[in-house]
């Protein structure tokens, strides 16, 4: 089987084929199709901090660049939480744990990202090639663009501005998961170049000062020993992350243009 792009439209209240499962606490959450078995995803808008939630049938092997469920681990819930641009907390780890508990999510089972971008404008892309199948979920905000090697490090923890969640059908070695982060980052940088986003109007941005990546290997399906751009799964990671970053990036550009008048 060759490459198949599994497209979706932004769901409405009457979307057909939406998952029947609904949150008792938040009945208005909007389903996000992921095209992957054992995975359900939603936008949860009716809270003080809207967020994207990916719920897995069973814990998946994860690699997370953010501090909430960071590093390698196993998690059943993946969350991308929107916060205000002025968010500044002395203990963001404890604050996130309190937020998760308020949402009836077990902190030890949840890997989290944080962003000041509008999570309602997230883009989702799914694709398959051979036995490999990947879904990319990206939120984009570009108020603090950067180019690797030019930005000075900050002593503070800021909410991520381009957040990327990569869901991979199958089993991944640790090396493959690191490969996946590399491939997703390359795809993000390529999308920013295609969007012509520049730092101070000069060189193309490669990201923002506070991006984050979360990779989850779902555990059933083919074994992926590598995930670089030459592999089938790496190709799908690059393709889905590139396309979702382009879509979410265009939405942010339209928002920025309207705001500027």
mmCIF file of C-alpha atoms in Angstrom:
data_model
loop_
_atom_site.group_PDB
_atom_site.id
_atom_site.type_symbol
_atom_site.label_atom_id
_atom_site.label_comp_id
_atom_site.label_asym_id
_atom_site.label_seq_id
_atom_site.Cartn_x
_atom_site.Cartn_y
_atom_site.Cartn_z
ATOM 1 C CA UNK A 1 0.000 0.000 0.000
ATOM 2 C CA UNK A 2 1.327 3.416 -0.937
ATOM 3 C CA UNK A 3 0.914 6.767 0.784
ATOM 4 C CA UNK A 4 -2.616 7.645 1.887
ATOM 5 C CA UNK A 5 -3.471 11.012 3.389
ATOM 6 C CA UNK A 6 -6.323 10.549 5.860
ATOM 7 C CA UNK A 7 -8.064 13.910 5.788
ATOM 8 C CA UNK A 8 -10.624 15.262 8.204
ATOM 9 C CA UNK A 9 -12.834 18.317 8.453
ATOM 10 C CA UNK A 10 -13.207 20.420 11.546
ATOM 11 C CA UNK A 11 -16.122 18.746 13.351
ATOM 12 C CA UNK A 12 -19.382 20.447 14.251
ATOM 13 C CA UNK A 13 -22.145 19.458 16.641
ATOM 14 C CA UNK A 14 -23.704 17.324 13.894
ATOM 15 C CA UNK A 15 -20.505 15.734 12.563
ATOM 16 C CA UNK A 16 -21.109 12.189 11.449
ATOM 17 C CA UNK A 17 -18.833 9.441 12.645
ATOM 18 C CA UNK A 18 -17.813 11.319 15.803
ATOM 19 C CA UNK A 19 -16.961 9.164 18.817
ATOM 20 C CA UNK A 20 -20.023 8.479 20.935
ATOM 21 C CA UNK A 21 -18.104 8.738 24.188
ATOM 22 C CA UNK A 22 -18.623 12.111 25.886
ATOM 23 C CA UNK A 23 -17.239 13.583 29.062
ATOM 24 C CA UNK A 24 -19.715 13.664 31.959
ATOM 25 C CA UNK A 25 -17.888 16.677 33.337
ATOM 26 C CA UNK A 26 -17.589 18.527 30.014
ATOM 27 C CA UNK A 27 -20.358 17.411 27.623
ATOM 28 C CA UNK A 28 -19.563 20.126 25.080
ATOM 29 C CA UNK A 29 -16.133 18.867 24.136
ATOM 30 C CA UNK A 30 -15.487 18.578 20.400
ATOM 31 C CA UNK A 31 -14.123 15.320 18.927
ATOM 32 C CA UNK A 32 -10.917 15.416 16.860
ATOM 33 C CA UNK A 33 -10.611 12.412 14.526
ATOM 34 C CA UNK A 34 -7.190 10.768 14.731
ATOM 35 C CA UNK A 35 -7.761 7.822 12.349
ATOM 36 C CA UNK A 36 -6.016 5.521 14.834
ATOM 37 C CA UNK A 37 -7.531 2.545 16.646
ATOM 38 C CA UNK A 38 -7.628 2.844 20.410
ATOM 39 C CA UNK A 39 -7.270 6.638 20.344
ATOM 40 C CA UNK A 40 -9.848 9.316 21.056
ATOM 41 C CA UNK A 41 -9.112 13.038 21.030
ATOM 42 C CA UNK A 42 -11.108 16.104 21.960
ATOM 43 C CA UNK A 43 -11.024 19.852 22.278
ATOM 44 C CA UNK A 44 -12.329 20.671 25.757
ATOM 45 C CA UNK A 45 -13.408 24.324 25.489
ATOM 46 C CA UNK A 46 -15.676 24.816 28.488
ATOM 47 C CA UNK A 47 -13.089 25.344 31.211
ATOM 48 C CA UNK A 48 -11.073 28.306 32.454
ATOM 49 C CA UNK A 49 -8.167 26.853 30.472
ATOM 50 C CA UNK A 50 -9.295 25.083 27.278
ATOM 51 C CA UNK A 51 -7.184 22.121 26.252
ATOM 52 C CA UNK A 52 -6.707 19.317 23.782
ATOM 53 C CA UNK A 53 -7.003 15.847 25.274
ATOM 54 C CA UNK A 54 -5.866 12.588 23.694
ATOM 55 C CA UNK A 55 -7.120 9.514 25.536
ATOM 56 C CA UNK A 56 -5.599 6.110 24.800
ATOM 57 C CA UNK A 57 -7.151 2.714 25.437
ATOM 58 C CA UNK A 58 -3.943 1.694 27.200
ATOM 59 C CA UNK A 59 -0.769 3.528 28.285
ATOM 60 C CA UNK A 60 1.623 4.267 25.437
ATOM 61 C CA UNK A 61 5.390 4.704 25.435
ATOM 62 C CA UNK A 62 6.028 8.450 25.331
ATOM 63 C CA UNK A 63 8.889 10.862 24.872
ATOM 64 C CA UNK A 64 8.043 14.370 26.018
ATOM 65 C CA UNK A 65 10.236 17.470 25.894
ATOM 66 C CA UNK A 66 8.118 19.330 28.453
ATOM 67 C CA UNK A 67 8.512 18.884 32.237
ATOM 68 C CA UNK A 68 5.012 17.461 32.848
ATOM 69 C CA UNK A 69 5.451 13.751 32.267
ATOM 70 C CA UNK A 70 8.755 14.644 30.663
ATOM 71 C CA UNK A 71 11.361 12.344 29.179
ATOM 72 C CA UNK A 72 10.575 8.698 28.467
ATOM 73 C CA UNK A 73 7.580 7.151 30.172
ATOM 74 C CA UNK A 74 4.177 5.513 29.785
ATOM 75 C CA UNK A 75 1.018 7.611 29.715
ATOM 76 C CA UNK A 76 -2.669 7.078 29.013
ATOM 77 C CA UNK A 77 -3.589 10.742 28.570
ATOM 78 C CA UNK A 78 -1.846 13.381 26.447
ATOM 79 C CA UNK A 79 -2.825 16.981 27.037
ATOM 80 C CA UNK A 80 -2.069 20.332 25.400
ATOM 81 C CA UNK A 81 -3.314 23.063 27.721
ATOM 82 C CA UNK A 82 -3.912 26.686 26.771
ATOM 83 C CA UNK A 83 -2.896 29.373 29.245
ATOM 84 C CA UNK A 84 -2.831 33.154 29.159
ATOM 85 C CA UNK A 85 0.130 34.982 27.631
ATOM 86 C CA UNK A 86 0.858 36.427 31.078
ATOM 87 C CA UNK A 87 1.162 32.968 32.679
ATOM 88 C CA UNK A 88 4.025 33.003 35.170
ATOM 89 C CA UNK A 89 4.138 30.505 38.017
ATOM 90 C CA UNK A 90 6.773 29.868 40.660
ATOM 91 C CA UNK A 91 5.960 26.153 40.683
ATOM 92 C CA UNK A 92 4.484 25.177 37.297
ATOM 93 C CA UNK A 93 4.800 21.464 38.073
ATOM 94 C CA UNK A 94 2.558 21.691 41.135
ATOM 95 C CA UNK A 95 0.195 24.080 39.381
ATOM 96 C CA UNK A 96 -0.269 21.659 36.465
ATOM 97 C CA UNK A 97 -0.868 18.769 38.850
ATOM 98 C CA UNK A 98 -3.613 20.749 40.572
ATOM 99 C CA UNK A 99 -5.143 21.542 37.184
ATOM 100 C CA UNK A 100 -5.144 17.882 36.160
ATOM 101 C CA UNK A 101 -6.773 16.833 39.402
ATOM 102 C CA UNK A 102 -9.469 19.465 38.864
ATOM 103 C CA UNK A 103 -10.078 17.896 35.434
ATOM 104 C CA UNK A 104 -10.306 14.415 37.013
ATOM 105 C CA UNK A 105 -7.139 13.272 35.274
ATOM 106 C CA UNK A 106 -4.484 11.251 37.084
ATOM 107 C CA UNK A 107 -1.247 13.317 36.921
ATOM 108 C CA UNK A 108 0.980 10.213 36.855
ATOM 109 C CA UNK A 109 -0.886 8.925 33.813
ATOM 110 C CA UNK A 110 -0.823 12.228 31.929
ATOM 111 C CA UNK A 111 1.879 13.802 29.756
ATOM 112 C CA UNK A 112 1.254 17.504 29.254
ATOM 113 C CA UNK A 113 2.195 20.410 27.044
ATOM 114 C CA UNK A 114 1.378 24.065 27.669
ATOM 115 C CA UNK A 115 0.784 26.823 25.152
ATOM 116 C CA UNK A 116 -0.443 30.382 24.841
ATOM 117 C CA UNK A 117 -1.678 29.613 21.310
ATOM 118 C CA UNK A 118 -5.374 29.050 20.641
ATOM 119 C CA UNK A 119 -5.901 25.302 21.013
ATOM 120 C CA UNK A 120 -9.245 25.627 19.201
ATOM 121 C CA UNK A 121 -7.186 26.380 16.070
ATOM 122 C CA UNK A 122 -5.203 23.146 16.282
ATOM 123 C CA UNK A 123 -4.561 21.262 13.056
ATOM 124 C CA UNK A 124 -4.701 17.477 12.777
ATOM 125 C CA UNK A 125 -3.225 15.400 9.954
ATOM 126 C CA UNK A 126 -3.182 11.629 9.610
ATOM 127 C CA UNK A 127 -1.455 9.509 6.982
ATOM 128 C CA UNK A 128 -0.570 5.883 6.246
ATOM 129 C CA UNK A 129 2.151 4.201 4.191
ATOM 130 C CA UNK A 130 2.505 0.445 4.154
ATOM 131 C CA UNK A 131 1.975 -0.725 7.724
ATOM 132 C CA UNK A 132 2.967 2.631 9.188
ATOM 133 C CA UNK A 133 0.302 5.051 10.363
ATOM 134 C CA UNK A 134 0.841 8.447 12.022
ATOM 135 C CA UNK A 135 -1.264 11.341 13.298
ATOM 136 C CA UNK A 136 0.173 14.794 13.973
ATOM 137 C CA UNK A 137 -1.609 17.396 16.132
ATOM 138 C CA UNK A 138 -0.113 20.893 16.154
ATOM 139 C CA UNK A 139 -0.953 24.243 17.732
ATOM 140 C CA UNK A 140 0.846 27.340 16.474
ATOM 141 C CA UNK A 141 1.498 30.797 17.862
ATOM 142 C CA UNK A 142 4.317 32.948 16.509
ATOM 143 C CA UNK A 143 4.611 35.887 18.878
ATOM 144 C CA UNK A 144 8.093 34.828 20.034
ATOM 145 C CA UNK A 145 9.733 33.447 16.905
ATOM 146 C CA UNK A 146 13.343 32.361 17.082
ATOM 147 C CA UNK A 147 16.094 30.857 14.993
ATOM 148 C CA UNK A 148 18.212 28.174 16.634
ATOM 149 C CA UNK A 149 21.604 29.575 17.589
ATOM 150 C CA UNK A 150 20.478 33.201 17.713
ATOM 151 C CA UNK A 151 18.211 33.333 20.790
ATOM 152 C CA UNK A 152 19.683 33.706 24.274
ATOM 153 C CA UNK A 153 18.427 31.172 26.840
ATOM 154 C CA UNK A 154 15.780 32.333 29.283
ATOM 155 C CA UNK A 155 15.888 31.461 32.988
ATOM 156 C CA UNK A 156 12.073 31.325 33.102
ATOM 157 C CA UNK A 157 9.662 28.627 31.957
ATOM 158 C CA UNK A 158 7.290 30.012 29.340
ATOM 159 C CA UNK A 159 4.303 28.190 27.853
ATOM 160 C CA UNK A 160 5.161 26.492 24.565
ATOM 161 C CA UNK A 161 4.070 28.292 21.423
ATOM 162 C CA UNK A 162 4.372 25.596 18.744
ATOM 163 C CA UNK A 163 3.340 22.348 20.369
ATOM 164 C CA UNK A 164 3.485 19.095 18.428
ATOM 165 C CA UNK A 165 1.921 15.763 19.371
ATOM 166 C CA UNK A 166 2.930 12.775 17.229
ATOM 167 C CA UNK A 167 0.942 9.530 17.518
ATOM 168 C CA UNK A 168 2.559 6.476 15.934
ATOM 169 C CA UNK A 169 0.880 3.116 15.400
ATOM 170 C CA UNK A 170 3.285 0.409 16.526
ATOM 171 C CA UNK A 171 6.266 -0.091 18.787
ATOM 172 C CA UNK A 172 9.282 2.226 18.715
ATOM 173 C CA UNK A 173 12.766 1.722 20.076
ATOM 174 C CA UNK A 174 14.179 4.528 22.204
ATOM 175 C CA UNK A 175 16.407 5.485 19.273
ATOM 176 C CA UNK A 176 13.381 5.642 16.971
ATOM 177 C CA UNK A 177 11.603 7.944 19.388
ATOM 178 C CA UNK A 178 14.569 10.308 19.407
ATOM 179 C CA UNK A 179 14.588 10.074 15.604
ATOM 180 C CA UNK A 180 10.888 11.011 15.654
ATOM 181 C CA UNK A 181 11.586 14.186 17.627
ATOM 182 C CA UNK A 182 14.333 15.116 15.159
ATOM 183 C CA UNK A 183 12.102 14.483 12.144
ATOM 184 C CA UNK A 184 9.172 16.401 13.638
ATOM 185 C CA UNK A 185 11.446 19.346 14.437
ATOM 186 C CA UNK A 186 12.850 19.381 10.908
ATOM 187 C CA UNK A 187 9.303 19.336 9.519
ATOM 188 C CA UNK A 188 8.265 22.216 11.768
ATOM 189 C CA UNK A 189 11.254 24.295 10.629
ATOM 190 C CA UNK A 190 10.485 23.481 6.975
ATOM 191 C CA UNK A 191 6.890 24.630 7.451
ATOM 192 C CA UNK A 192 8.001 27.927 8.997
ATOM 193 C CA UNK A 193 10.264 28.498 6.012
ATOM 194 C CA UNK A 194 7.384 27.760 3.628
ATOM 195 C CA UNK A 195 5.210 30.176 5.627
ATOM 196 C CA UNK A 196 8.003 32.767 5.218
ATOM 197 C CA UNK A 197 8.179 33.437 8.944
ATOM 198 C CA UNK A 198 11.356 35.368 9.695
ATOM 199 C CA UNK A 199 13.206 36.624 12.742
ATOM 200 C CA UNK A 200 13.419 40.418 12.721
ATOM 201 C CA UNK A 201 12.526 40.345 9.030
ATOM 202 C CA UNK A 202 15.781 38.625 8.097
ATOM 203 C CA UNK A 203 16.516 34.905 8.462
ATOM 204 C CA UNK A 204 13.763 32.293 8.564
ATOM 205 C CA UNK A 205 12.579 31.209 11.995
ATOM 206 C CA UNK A 206 13.150 27.586 12.964
ATOM 207 C CA UNK A 207 10.616 27.667 15.796
ATOM 208 C CA UNK A 208 9.788 29.797 18.818
ATOM 209 C CA UNK A 209 11.604 30.176 22.108
ATOM 210 C CA UNK A 210 9.351 27.696 23.894
ATOM 211 C CA UNK A 211 8.286 24.884 21.563
ATOM 212 C CA UNK A 212 7.533 21.371 22.783
ATOM 213 C CA UNK A 213 7.233 17.906 21.228
ATOM 214 C CA UNK A 214 5.410 14.844 22.548
ATOM 215 C CA UNK A 215 5.756 11.489 20.756
ATOM 216 C CA UNK A 216 3.602 8.485 21.642
ATOM 217 C CA UNK A 217 4.129 4.950 20.318
ATOM 218 C CA UNK A 218 0.776 3.222 20.688
ATOM 219 C CA UNK A 219 2.231 -0.254 21.169
ATOM 220 C CA UNK A 220 0.289 -2.369 18.679
ATOM 221 C CA UNK A 221 1.492 -2.757 15.112
ATOM 222 C CA UNK A 222 4.893 -2.812 13.427
ATOM 223 C CA UNK A 223 8.216 -2.389 15.192
ATOM 224 C CA UNK A 224 9.983 0.837 14.229
ATOM 225 C CA UNK A 225 13.716 0.701 14.917
ATOM 226 C CA UNK A 226 14.362 4.075 13.271
ATOM 227 C CA UNK A 227 12.217 7.086 12.408
ATOM 228 C CA UNK A 228 14.466 9.288 10.299
ATOM 229 C CA UNK A 229 13.264 10.864 7.069
ATOM 230 C CA UNK A 230 14.372 7.861 4.972
ATOM 231 C CA UNK A 231 12.011 5.473 6.787
ATOM 232 C CA UNK A 232 8.300 5.013 6.087
ATOM 233 C CA UNK A 233 7.293 6.082 9.589
ATOM 234 C CA UNK A 234 9.723 9.011 9.476
ATOM 235 C CA UNK A 235 8.264 10.115 6.160
ATOM 236 C CA UNK A 236 4.779 10.068 7.699
ATOM 237 C CA UNK A 237 5.932 11.979 10.772
ATOM 238 C CA UNK A 238 7.504 14.622 8.567
ATOM 239 C CA UNK A 239 4.475 14.798 6.296
ATOM 240 C CA UNK A 240 1.825 15.030 9.011
ATOM 241 C CA UNK A 241 3.770 17.500 11.150
ATOM 242 C CA UNK A 242 4.601 19.664 8.127
ATOM 243 C CA UNK A 243 0.995 19.750 6.909
ATOM 244 C CA UNK A 244 -0.505 20.379 10.347
ATOM 245 C CA UNK A 245 2.050 23.109 11.090
ATOM 246 C CA UNK A 246 1.242 24.735 7.751
ATOM 247 C CA UNK A 247 -2.498 24.652 8.449
ATOM 248 C CA UNK A 248 -2.250 25.934 12.021
ATOM 249 C CA UNK A 249 0.381 28.467 10.919
ATOM 250 C CA UNK A 250 -1.891 29.913 8.240
ATOM 251 C CA UNK A 251 -4.666 30.227 10.799
ATOM 252 C CA UNK A 252 -2.326 32.136 13.096
ATOM 253 C CA UNK A 253 -1.194 34.388 10.236
ATOM 254 C CA UNK A 254 -4.836 35.198 9.424
ATOM 255 C CA UNK A 255 -5.483 35.975 13.099
ATOM 256 C CA UNK A 256 -2.385 38.201 13.280
ATOM 257 C CA UNK A 257 -3.352 40.061 10.116
ATOM 258 C CA UNK A 258 -6.890 40.687 11.387
ATOM 259 C CA UNK A 259 -5.563 41.867 14.740
ATOM 260 C CA UNK A 260 -3.181 44.306 13.070
ATOM 261 C CA UNK A 261 -6.071 45.704 11.053
#
